[in-house]
Structure formats: structure tokens, C-alpha cells
Tab-separated table of C-alpha atoms and ligand atoms in Angstrom:
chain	number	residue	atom	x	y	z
H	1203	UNK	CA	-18.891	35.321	7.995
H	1204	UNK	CA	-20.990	32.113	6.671
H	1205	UNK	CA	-21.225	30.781	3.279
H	1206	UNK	CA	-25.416	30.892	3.409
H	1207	UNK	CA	-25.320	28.079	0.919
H	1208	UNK	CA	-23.148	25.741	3.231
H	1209	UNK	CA	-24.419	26.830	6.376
H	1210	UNK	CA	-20.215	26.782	7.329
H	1211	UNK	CA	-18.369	29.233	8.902
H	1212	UNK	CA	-15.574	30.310	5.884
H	1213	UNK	CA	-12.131	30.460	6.804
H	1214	UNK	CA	-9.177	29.459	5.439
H	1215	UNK	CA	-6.960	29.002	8.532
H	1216	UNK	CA	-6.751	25.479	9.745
H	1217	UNK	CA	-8.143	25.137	13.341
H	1218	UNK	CA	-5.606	23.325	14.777
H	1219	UNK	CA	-5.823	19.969	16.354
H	1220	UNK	CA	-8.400	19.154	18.236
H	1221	UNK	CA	-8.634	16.665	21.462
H	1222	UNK	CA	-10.163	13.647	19.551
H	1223	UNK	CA	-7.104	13.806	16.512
H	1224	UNK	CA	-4.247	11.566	16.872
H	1225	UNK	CA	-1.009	13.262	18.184
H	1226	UNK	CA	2.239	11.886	17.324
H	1227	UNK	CA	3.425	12.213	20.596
H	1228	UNK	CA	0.710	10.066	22.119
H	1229	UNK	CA	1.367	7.153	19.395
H	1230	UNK	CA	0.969	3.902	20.380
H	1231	UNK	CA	4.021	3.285	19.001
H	1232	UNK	CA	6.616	1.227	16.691
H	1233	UNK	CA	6.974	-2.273	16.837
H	1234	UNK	CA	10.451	-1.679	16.715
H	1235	UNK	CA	11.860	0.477	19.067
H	1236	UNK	CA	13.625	3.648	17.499
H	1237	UNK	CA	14.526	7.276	18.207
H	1238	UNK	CA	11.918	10.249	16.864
H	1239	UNK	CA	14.034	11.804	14.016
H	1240	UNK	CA	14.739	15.052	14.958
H	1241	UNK	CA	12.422	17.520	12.958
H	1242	UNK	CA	9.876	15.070	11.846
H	1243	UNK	CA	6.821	13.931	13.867
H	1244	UNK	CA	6.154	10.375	13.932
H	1245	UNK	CA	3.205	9.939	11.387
H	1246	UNK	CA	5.524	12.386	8.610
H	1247	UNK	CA	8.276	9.845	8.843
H	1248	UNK	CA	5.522	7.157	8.542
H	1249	UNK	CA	4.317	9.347	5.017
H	1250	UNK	CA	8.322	9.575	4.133
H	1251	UNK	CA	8.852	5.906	4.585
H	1252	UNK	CA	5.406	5.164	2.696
H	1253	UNK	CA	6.629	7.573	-0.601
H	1254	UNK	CA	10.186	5.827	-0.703
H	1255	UNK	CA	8.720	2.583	-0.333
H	1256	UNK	CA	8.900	0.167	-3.287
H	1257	UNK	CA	5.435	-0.863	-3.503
H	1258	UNK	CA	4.398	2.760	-3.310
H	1259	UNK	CA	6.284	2.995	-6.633
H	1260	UNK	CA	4.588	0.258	-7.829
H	1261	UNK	CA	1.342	1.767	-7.943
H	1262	UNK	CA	1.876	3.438	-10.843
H	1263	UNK	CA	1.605	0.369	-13.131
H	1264	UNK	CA	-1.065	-1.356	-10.969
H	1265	UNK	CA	-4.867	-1.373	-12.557
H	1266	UNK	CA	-7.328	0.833	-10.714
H	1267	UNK	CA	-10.378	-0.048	-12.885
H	1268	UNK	CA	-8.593	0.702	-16.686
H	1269	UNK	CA	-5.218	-1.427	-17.341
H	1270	UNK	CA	-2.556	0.210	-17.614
H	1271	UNK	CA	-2.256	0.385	-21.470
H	1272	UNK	CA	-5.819	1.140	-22.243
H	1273	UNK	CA	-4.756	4.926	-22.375
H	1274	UNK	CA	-2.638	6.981	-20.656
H	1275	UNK	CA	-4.808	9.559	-18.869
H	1276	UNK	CA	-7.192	6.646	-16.818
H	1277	UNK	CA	-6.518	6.610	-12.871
H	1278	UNK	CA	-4.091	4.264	-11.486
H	1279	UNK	CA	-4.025	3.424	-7.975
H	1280	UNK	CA	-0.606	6.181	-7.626
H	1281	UNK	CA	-3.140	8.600	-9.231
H	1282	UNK	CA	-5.696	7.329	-7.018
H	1283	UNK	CA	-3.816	7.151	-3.706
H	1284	UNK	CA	-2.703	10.979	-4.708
H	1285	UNK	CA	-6.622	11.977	-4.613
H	1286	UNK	CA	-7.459	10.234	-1.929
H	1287	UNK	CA	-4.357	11.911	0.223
H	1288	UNK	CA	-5.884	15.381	-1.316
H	1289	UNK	CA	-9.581	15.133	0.016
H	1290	UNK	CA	-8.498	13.726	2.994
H	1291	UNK	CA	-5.900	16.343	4.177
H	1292	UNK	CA	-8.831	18.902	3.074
H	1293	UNK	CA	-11.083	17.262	5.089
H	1294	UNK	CA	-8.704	16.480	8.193
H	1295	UNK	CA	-7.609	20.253	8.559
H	1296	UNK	CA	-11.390	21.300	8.497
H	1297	UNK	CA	-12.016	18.682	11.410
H	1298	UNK	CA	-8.691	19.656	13.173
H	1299	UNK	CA	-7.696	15.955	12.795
H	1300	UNK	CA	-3.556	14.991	12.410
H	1301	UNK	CA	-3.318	15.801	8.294
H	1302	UNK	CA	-0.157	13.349	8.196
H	1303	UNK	CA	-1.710	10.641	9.745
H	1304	UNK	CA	-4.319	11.178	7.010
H	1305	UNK	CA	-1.437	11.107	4.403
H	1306	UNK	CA	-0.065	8.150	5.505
H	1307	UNK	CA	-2.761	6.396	5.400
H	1308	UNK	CA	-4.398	7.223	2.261
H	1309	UNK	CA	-0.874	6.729	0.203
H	1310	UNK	CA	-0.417	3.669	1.997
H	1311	UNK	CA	-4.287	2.004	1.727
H	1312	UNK	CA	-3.868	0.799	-1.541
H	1313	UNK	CA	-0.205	-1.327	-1.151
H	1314	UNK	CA	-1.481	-4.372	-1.249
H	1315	UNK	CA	-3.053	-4.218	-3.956
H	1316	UNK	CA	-2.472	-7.243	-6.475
H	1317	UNK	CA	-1.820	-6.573	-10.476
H	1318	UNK	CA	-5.472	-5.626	-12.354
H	1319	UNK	CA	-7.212	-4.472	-9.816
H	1320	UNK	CA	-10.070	-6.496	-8.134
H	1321	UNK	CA	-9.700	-9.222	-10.724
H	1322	UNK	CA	-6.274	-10.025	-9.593
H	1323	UNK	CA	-7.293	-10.255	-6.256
H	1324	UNK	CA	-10.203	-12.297	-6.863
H	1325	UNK	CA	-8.030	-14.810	-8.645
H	1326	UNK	CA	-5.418	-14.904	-5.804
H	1327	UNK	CA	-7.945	-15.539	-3.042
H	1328	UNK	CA	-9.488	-18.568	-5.545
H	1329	UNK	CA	-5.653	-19.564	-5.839
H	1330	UNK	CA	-5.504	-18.834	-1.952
H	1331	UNK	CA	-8.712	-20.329	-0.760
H	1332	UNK	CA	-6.997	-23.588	0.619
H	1333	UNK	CA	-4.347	-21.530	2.391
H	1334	UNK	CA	-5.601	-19.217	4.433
H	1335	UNK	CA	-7.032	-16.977	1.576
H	1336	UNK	CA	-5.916	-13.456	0.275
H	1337	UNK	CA	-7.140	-9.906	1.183
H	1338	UNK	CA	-5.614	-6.721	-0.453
H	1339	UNK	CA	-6.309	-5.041	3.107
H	1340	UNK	CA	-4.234	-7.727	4.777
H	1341	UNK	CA	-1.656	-7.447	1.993
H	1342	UNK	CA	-1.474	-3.529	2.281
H	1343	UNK	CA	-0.771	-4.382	6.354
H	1344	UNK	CA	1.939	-7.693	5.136
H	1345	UNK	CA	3.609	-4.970	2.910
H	1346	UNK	CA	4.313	-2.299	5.574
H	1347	UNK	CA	4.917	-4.757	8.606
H	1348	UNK	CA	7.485	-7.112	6.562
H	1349	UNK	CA	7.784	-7.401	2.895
H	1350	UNK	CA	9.484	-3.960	2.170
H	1351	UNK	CA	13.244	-4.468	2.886
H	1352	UNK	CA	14.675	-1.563	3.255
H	1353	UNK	CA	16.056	-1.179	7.003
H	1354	UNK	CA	19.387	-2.970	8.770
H	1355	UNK	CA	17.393	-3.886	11.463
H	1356	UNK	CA	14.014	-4.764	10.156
H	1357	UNK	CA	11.754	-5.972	7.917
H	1358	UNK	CA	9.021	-3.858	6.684
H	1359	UNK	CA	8.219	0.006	7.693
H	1360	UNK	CA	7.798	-0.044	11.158
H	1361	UNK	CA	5.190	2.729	11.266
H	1362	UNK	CA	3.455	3.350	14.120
H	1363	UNK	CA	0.241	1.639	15.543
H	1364	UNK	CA	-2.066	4.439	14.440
H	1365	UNK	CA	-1.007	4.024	10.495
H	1366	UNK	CA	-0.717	0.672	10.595
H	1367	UNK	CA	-4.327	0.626	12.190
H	1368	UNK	CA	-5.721	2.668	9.417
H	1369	UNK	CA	-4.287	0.510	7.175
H	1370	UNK	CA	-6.284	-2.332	7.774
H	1371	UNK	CA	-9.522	-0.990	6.878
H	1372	UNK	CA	-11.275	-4.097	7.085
H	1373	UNK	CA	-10.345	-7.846	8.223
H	1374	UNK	CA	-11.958	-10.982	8.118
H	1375	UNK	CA	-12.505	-12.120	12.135
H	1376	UNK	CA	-10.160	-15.093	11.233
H	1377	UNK	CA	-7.356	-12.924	10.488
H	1378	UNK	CA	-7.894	-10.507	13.403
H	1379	UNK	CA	-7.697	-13.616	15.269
H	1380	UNK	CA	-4.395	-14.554	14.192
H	1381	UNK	CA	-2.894	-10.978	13.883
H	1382	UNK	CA	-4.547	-10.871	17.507
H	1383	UNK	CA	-1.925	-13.686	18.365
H	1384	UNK	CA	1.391	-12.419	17.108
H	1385	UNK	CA	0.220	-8.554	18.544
H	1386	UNK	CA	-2.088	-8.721	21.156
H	1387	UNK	CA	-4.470	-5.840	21.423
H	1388	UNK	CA	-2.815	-4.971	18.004
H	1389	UNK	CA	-4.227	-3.677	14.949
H	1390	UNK	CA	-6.565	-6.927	14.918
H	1391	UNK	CA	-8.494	-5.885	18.376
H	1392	UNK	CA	-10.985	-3.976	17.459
H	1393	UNK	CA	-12.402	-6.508	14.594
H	1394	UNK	CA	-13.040	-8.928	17.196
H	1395	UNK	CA	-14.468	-6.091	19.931
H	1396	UNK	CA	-16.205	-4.442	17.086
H	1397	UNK	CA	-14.194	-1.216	17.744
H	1398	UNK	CA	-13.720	2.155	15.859
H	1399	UNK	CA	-10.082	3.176	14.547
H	1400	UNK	CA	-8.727	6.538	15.081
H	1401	UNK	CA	-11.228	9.596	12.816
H	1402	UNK	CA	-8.061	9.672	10.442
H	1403	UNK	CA	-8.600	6.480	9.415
H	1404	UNK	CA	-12.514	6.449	9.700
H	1405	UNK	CA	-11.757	9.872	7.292
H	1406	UNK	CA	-9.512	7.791	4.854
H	1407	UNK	CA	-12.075	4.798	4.435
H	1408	UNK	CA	-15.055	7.902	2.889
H	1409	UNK	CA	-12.771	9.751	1.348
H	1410	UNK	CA	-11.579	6.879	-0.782
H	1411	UNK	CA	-15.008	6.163	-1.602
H	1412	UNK	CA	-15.743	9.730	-2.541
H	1413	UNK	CA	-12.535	9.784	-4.551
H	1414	UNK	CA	-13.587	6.352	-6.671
H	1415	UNK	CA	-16.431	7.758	-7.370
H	1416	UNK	CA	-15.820	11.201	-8.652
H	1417	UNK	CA	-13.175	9.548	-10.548
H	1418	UNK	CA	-14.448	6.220	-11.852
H	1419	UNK	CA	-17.120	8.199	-13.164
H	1420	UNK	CA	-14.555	10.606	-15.190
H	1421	UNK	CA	-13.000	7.936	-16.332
H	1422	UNK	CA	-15.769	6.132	-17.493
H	1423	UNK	CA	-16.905	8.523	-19.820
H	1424	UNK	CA	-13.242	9.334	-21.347
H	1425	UNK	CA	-13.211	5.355	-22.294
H	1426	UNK	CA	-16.830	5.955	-23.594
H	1427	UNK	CA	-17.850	2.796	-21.888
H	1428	UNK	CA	-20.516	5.122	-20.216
H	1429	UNK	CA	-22.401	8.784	-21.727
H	1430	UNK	CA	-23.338	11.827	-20.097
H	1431	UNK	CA	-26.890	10.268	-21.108
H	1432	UNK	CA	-26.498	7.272	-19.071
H	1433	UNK	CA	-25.478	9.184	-15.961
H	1434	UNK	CA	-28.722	10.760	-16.393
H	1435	UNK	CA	-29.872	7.934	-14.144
H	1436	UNK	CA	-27.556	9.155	-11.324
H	1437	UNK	CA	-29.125	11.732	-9.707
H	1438	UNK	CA	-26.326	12.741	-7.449
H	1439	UNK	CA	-24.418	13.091	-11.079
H	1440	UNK	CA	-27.517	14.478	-13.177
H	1441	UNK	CA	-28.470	17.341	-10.444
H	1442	UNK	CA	-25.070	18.893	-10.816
H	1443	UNK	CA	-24.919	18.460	-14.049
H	1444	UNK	CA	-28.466	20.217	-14.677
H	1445	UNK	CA	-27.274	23.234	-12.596
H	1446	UNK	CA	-23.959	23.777	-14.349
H	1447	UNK	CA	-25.831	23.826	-17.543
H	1448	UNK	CA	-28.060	26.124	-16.441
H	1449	UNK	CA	-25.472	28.781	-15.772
H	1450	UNK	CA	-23.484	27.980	-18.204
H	1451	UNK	CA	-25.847	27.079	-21.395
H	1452	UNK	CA	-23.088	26.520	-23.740
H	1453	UNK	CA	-21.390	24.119	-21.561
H	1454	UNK	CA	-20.648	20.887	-23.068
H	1455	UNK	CA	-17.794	17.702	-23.286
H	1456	UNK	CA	-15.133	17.582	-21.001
H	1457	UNK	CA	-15.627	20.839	-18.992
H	1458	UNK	CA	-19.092	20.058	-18.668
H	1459	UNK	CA	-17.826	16.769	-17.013
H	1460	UNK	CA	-15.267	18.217	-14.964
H	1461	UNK	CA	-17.290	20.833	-13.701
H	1462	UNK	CA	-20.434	18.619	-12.432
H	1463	UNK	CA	-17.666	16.310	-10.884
H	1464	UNK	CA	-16.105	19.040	-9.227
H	1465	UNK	CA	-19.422	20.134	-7.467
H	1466	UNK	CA	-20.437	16.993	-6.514
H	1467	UNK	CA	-16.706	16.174	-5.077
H	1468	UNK	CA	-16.893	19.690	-3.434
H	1469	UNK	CA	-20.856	18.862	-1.801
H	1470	UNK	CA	-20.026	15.805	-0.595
H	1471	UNK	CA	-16.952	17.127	0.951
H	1472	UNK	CA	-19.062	19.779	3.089
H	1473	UNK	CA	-21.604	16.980	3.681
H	1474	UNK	CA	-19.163	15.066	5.330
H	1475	UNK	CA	-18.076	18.078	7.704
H	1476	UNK	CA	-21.507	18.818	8.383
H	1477	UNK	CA	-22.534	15.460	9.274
H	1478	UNK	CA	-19.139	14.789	11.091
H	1479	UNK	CA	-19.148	18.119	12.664
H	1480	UNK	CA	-23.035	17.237	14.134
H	1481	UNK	CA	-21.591	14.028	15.401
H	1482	UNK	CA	-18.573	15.042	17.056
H	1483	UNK	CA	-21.080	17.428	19.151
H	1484	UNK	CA	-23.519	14.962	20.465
H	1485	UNK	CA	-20.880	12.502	21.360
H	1486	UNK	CA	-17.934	15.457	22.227
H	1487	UNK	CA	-15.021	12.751	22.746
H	1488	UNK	CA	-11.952	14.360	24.439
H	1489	UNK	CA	-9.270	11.637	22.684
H	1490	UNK	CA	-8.210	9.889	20.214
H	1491	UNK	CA	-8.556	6.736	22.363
H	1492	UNK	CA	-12.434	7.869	23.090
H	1493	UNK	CA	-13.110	7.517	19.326
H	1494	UNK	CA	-12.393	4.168	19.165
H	1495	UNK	CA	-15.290	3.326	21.729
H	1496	UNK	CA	-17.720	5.199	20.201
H	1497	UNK	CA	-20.219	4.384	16.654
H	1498	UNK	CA	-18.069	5.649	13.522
H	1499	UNK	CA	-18.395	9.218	13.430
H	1500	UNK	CA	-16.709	10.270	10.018
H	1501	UNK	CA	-19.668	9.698	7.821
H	1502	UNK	CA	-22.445	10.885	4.802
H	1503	UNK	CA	-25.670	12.405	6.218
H	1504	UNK	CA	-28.163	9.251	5.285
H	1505	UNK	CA	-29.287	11.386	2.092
H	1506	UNK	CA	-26.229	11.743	0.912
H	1507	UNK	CA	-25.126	8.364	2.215
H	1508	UNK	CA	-28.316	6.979	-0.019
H	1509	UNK	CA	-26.967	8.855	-3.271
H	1510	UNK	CA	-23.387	8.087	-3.201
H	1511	UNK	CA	-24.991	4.197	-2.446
H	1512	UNK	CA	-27.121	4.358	-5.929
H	1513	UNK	CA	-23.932	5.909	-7.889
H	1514	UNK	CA	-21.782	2.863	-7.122
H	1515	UNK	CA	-24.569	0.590	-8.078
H	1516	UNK	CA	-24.410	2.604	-11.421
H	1517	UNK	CA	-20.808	2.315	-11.804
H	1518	UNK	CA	-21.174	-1.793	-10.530
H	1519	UNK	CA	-23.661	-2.243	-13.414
H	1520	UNK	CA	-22.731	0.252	-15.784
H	1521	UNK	CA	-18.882	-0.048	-15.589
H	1522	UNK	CA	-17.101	-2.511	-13.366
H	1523	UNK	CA	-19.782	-5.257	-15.697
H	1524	UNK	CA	-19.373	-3.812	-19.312
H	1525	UNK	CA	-18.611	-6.632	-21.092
H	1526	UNK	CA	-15.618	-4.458	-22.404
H	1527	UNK	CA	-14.677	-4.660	-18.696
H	1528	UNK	CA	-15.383	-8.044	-18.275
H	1529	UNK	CA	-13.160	-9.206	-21.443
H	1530	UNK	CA	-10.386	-7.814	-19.325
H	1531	UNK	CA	-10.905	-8.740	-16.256
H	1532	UNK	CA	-11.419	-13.106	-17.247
H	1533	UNK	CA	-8.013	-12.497	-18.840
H	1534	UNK	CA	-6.519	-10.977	-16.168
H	1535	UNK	CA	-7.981	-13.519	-13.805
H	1536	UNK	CA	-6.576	-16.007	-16.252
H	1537	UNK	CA	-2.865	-14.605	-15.894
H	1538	UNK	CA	-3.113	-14.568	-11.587
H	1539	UNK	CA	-4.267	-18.092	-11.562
H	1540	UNK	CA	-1.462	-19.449	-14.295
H	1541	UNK	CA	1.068	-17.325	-12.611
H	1542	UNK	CA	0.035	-18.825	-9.439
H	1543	UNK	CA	0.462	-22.386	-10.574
H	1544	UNK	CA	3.603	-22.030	-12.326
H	1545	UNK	CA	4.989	-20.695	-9.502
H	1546	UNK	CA	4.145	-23.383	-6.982
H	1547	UNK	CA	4.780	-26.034	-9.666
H	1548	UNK	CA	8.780	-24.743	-9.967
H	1549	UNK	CA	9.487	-22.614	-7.023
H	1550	UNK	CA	13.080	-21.927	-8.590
H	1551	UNK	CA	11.415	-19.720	-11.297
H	1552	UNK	CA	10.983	-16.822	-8.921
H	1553	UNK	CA	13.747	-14.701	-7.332
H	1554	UNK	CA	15.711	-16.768	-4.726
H	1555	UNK	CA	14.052	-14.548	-1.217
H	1556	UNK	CA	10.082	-16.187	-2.193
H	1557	UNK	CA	11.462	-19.342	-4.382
H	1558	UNK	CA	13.103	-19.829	-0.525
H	1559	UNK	CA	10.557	-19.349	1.872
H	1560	UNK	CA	8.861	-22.291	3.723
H	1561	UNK	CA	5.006	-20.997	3.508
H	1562	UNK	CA	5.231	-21.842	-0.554
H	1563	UNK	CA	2.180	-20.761	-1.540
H	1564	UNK	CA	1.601	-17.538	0.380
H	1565	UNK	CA	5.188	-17.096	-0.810
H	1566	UNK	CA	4.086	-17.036	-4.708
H	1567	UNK	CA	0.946	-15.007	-3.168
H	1568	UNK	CA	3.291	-12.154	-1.986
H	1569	UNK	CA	6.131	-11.970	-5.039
H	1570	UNK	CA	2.670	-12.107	-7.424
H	1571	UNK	CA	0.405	-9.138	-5.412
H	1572	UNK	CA	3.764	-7.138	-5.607
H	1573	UNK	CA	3.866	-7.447	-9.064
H	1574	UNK	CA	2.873	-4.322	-11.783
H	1575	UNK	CA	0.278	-5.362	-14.301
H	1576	UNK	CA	2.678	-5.375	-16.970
H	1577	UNK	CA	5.332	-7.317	-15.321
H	1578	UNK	CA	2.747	-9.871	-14.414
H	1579	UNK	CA	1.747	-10.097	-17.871
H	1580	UNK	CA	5.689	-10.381	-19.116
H	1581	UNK	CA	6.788	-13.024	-16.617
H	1582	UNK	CA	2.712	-15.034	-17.491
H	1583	UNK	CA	4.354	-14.977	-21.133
H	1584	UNK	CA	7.669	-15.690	-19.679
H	1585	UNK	CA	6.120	-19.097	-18.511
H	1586	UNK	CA	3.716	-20.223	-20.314
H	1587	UNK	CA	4.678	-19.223	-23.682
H	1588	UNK	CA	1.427	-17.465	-23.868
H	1589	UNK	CA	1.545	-14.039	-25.909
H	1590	UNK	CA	-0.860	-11.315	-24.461
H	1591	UNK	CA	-4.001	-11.276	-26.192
H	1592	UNK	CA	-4.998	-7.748	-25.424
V	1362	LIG	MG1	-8.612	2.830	-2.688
């Protein structure tokens, strides 16, 4: 049976994994040496270690585009992390790709992410410029490799190659040099050969796009910042939108909202198999290891690829740039930088593991990106005497 509208065959019943997924048997490894745990595969223990982790906790206060105490119901990047884990684990069973590799990945891509979202990180790599700079990709990699202690007998995770390569979704060619040092033909390699990672990971990178979108949008509205109206000018949005409310006249608010989301999510979702589906025939790899040589094959058709580009110009313009948005975001920069200085000014004033490290400032860069918004905010009135103004 075929869904006519989808042009897909319908079942239910995962396909099992196909030659191109990533098998846990066939990992590349740990950087540490251990023995496989006895019911778990490898990239499940990576998820478990990922969902204990501390930072993973973390996430919960961190900024996704709302802070934290603008209202209780915005994303945050836990809530985030969550959706992207769910549409990529519904797309990586469609595809017959390794769904806890996908996991893994998707709870772990966001890590690194510094207090008040891209604000905070803009701020540390200012703060970071003159010393080697600061990228939340990087940090996401720095958090599972080393600054999680958790283990007797090492720092960090120790996941295995294929996690940690999904992890670093993108790195400047300066860094994959020097991760290329300490870890030759590492997790750095293919940003200097211009290399593919693994489909799980080429499946995390779209479906966290698709997931910001959907969402951003949603949460947009419920701050008001942007209308129904407004999204008019979205047509990806606007066509959904027109067809639920021409089945369902009545329609309005919240359901109306959730509904048109939920049909664009679900479209782009079977766009994505299509298009993947169509790719994985012309170029048939037969591994994992294949994928990496080949173009990226996880993608958008180019219409759709077009449309979801115009909705996050919307959201850029609309959104991210509403002054509203804006007020928040100087002030948060404000906090990072201060933070920052007081920091490297009197080392002492942060707990004794950073205050004594010998790389000072990428020291302050790692206790501050580890930071919840609202502790950041505490400790920036902790120092400066500063009371929050928002
Ligand atoms: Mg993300």
C-alpha cells in the first residue's frame, strides 16, 4: 500500500539497518580503551553517558532564543535537544540508519552551548578573539572529550569516534588543524579533506534545523513578538496554514498554530526521505565509511531547501532582530564580557579546578560556557555589584 499523497510506501515496521548506517560493532572506537558493557551497544552507552552528563542537565536553564524567565512554556535547548532527538530517530528508522547514534548526537549537539544563547557566544568569541577564539561546536566536542568529570580513569565521556564526529558539526580549518594534531585522522580530518560524516550525523545537522524552525516559529507567536499575519509572508508557513483553515473553517489561536506547524514539520519530514531516499539510489554506498567520500546525502529537495531558506530569513528579521530581542541579547552580551573580565582579572574568584589551570583565559571561557543563564546572571551580580536589569 502507498500513501498517494506521499508517493511512500506506509509501514510502520522499521526496516532495519541498512549497509550505509553506522554499526556499533564497526565503531571507530574510544579514545580510551574499555570493555562493551554487556547489554548495551556502544552508541546507547554513548546516549546513557550523554543524559547523566552534567552539562546535559544544564540545558535546561540555558537560552534557546527566549531567556529563561521570559515564560515558562518557551523552548530551551533541553526542550530543544528533546525535539531534535524525536525527528531524528523518526527519520533514522525510515532510512534504516543506527537510531542511537542519532540520539546521541542530537542530545549531545547543543553542550557547548554558552548561557543566552547566540549572544553569549558572540560575546565569548569577542572575549576570545586574542586566544584562539570560541565556537559552541568546539565547546560541545571540549565538553564530551574532557570537561565532564565523571570517570576514575578519564576525563570527559569517552564516546566513540562516530558521536564525537557528529558532534562537531562544523569547525573552523584552524581548529581541525589543531584537533588534527592531538588525533590524527580524528574528528578534525574531514574539515581539512572536505569530507562527509557518517548520515546520522548529516541527519542530526537538518533535523535541528527543521526542529528550530517549527519551533522558533511557535514560540514566536506565544511571546507575540510575531502574528499569524506576519507569517503570512512565509509561504512554507502560510500554505499550511491556508489548507488547515480550509478544512477546518472555525479553526483559530493556538490549534490553528499547532496544527499548520505540525504539517509543515510532518512535509518536510517526508521531503527529507524522499530526497534522501533518491540520493542514496544514485550513489547506492555499501558503508558507513563510503558516506563519508561521497556529496552530503541527507538533505531538502532544492524547493523545499529554498522555503525552509526564506523562513529563517523571516525568523532572522522578524525575531532573532526584534528590538525586544535585541534589548536582551546587548545585556546578555554585557554579562559574558564582564564575567569574562572579572574572571581573568582575579582568577581566585572561580572554583579552585579553572581558577588553577595554566591556559587562564580559555579556563574562564570553559567555567563561563558551562554556566546556566541564571547562574551567570547571579555570579555577574555576585561581582560587579550590578543588579539584573531585566
Ligand atoms: Mg541546535
Amino acid at each position: 500500500m502507498t500513501n498517494a499523497l506521499l508517493d511512500l510506501p506506509v509501514s510502520v515496521a522499521a526496516p532495519g539497518l541498512a549497509d550505509f548506517a553506522c554499526k556499533p560493532e564497526q565503531s571507530r572506537g574510544r579514545r580510551h580503551a574499555e570493555p562493551q558493557a554487556p547489554t548495551r551497544n556502544a552508541f546507547q552507552r554513548d546516549r546513557d553517558r550523554i543524559v547523566h552528563s552534567t552539562a546535559f542537565r544544564r540545558l535546561v536553564y540555558k537560552t534557546q532564543v527566549f531567556l529563561n524567565h521570559e515564560g515558562d512554556l518557551f523552548r530551551t535547548r533541553l526542550t530543544h535537544s528533546l525535539e531534535v532527538a524525536q525527528l531524528g530517530r523518526s527519520l533514522a528508522r525510515a532510512l534504516g540508519l543506527h537510531e542511537d547514534l542519532v540520539e546521541a548526537i542530537a542530545l549531545a549537539h547543543d553542550l557547548g552551548h554558552t548561557p543566552f544563547g547566540h549572544a553569549g557566544q558572540d560575546a565569548l568569541n569577542e572575549c576570545m578573539a586574542p586566544h584562539g577564539g570560541f565556537e559552541h561546536n568546539l565547546q560541545s566536542l571540549r565538553v564530551v572529550d574532557g570537561l565532564e568529570h565523571r570517570y576514575p580513569q578519564f576525563d570527559g565521556l569517552n564516546l566513540c569516534f562516530e558521536t564525537r564526529e557528529g558532534i562537531l558539526k562544523h569547525c573552523s580549518l584552524r581548529n581541525a588543524q589543531l584537533l588534527e594534531l592531538q588525533e590524527p585522522d580524528g574528528v578534525g580530518a574531514r574539515f581539512l579533506h572536505k569530507g562527509q560524516p557518517s548520515l546520522e550525523a548529516q541527519l542530526c545537522n537538518l533535523a535541528d534545523e527543521m526542529a528550530y524552525n517549527a519551533h522558533d516559529i511557535d514560540d514566536g507567536v506565544r511571546s507575540g513578538l510575531i502574528t499569524l499575519e506576519q507569517l503570512q509572508d512565509v509561504p512554507l508557513f502560510d500554505n499550511y496554514r491556508r489548507q488547515v483553515q480550509a478544512e477546518f473553517s472555525q479553526l483559530s489561536g493556538r490549534r490553528l498554530l499547532y496544527e499548520s506547524i505540525r504539517r509543515m514539520l510532518s512535509d518536510q519530514v517526508y521531503d527529507v526521505l524522499r530526497t534522501t531516499q533518491s540520493a542514496l539510489q544514485t550513489h547506492a554506498p555499501t558503508s558507513a565509511d563510503q558516506v563519508r567520500q561521497l556529496p552530503p546525502l541527507v538533505q531538502f529537495s532544492a524547493e523545499m531547501k529554498a522555503s525552509s531558506t526564506s523562513l529563517k530569513s523571516f525568523l532572522l528579521h522578524q525575531l532573532y532582530r526584534h528590538p525586544q530581542v535585541l534589548h536582551t541579547t546587548e545585556w546578555a552580551k554585557q554579562v559574558v564580557s564582564e564575567l569574562f573580565q572579572a574572571y581573568l582579572a582575579d582568577p581566585q574568584t572561580m572554583p579552585d579546578n579553572h581558577a588553577s589551570r595554566d591556559d587562564l583565559p580559555r579556563a574562564v571561557a570553559d567555567y563561563i560556557a558551562g554556566m546556566t543563564d541564571r547562574f551567570a546572571t547571579r555570579e555577574h551580580a555576585r561581582l560587579t555589584g550590578v543588579p539584573t536589569p531585566v
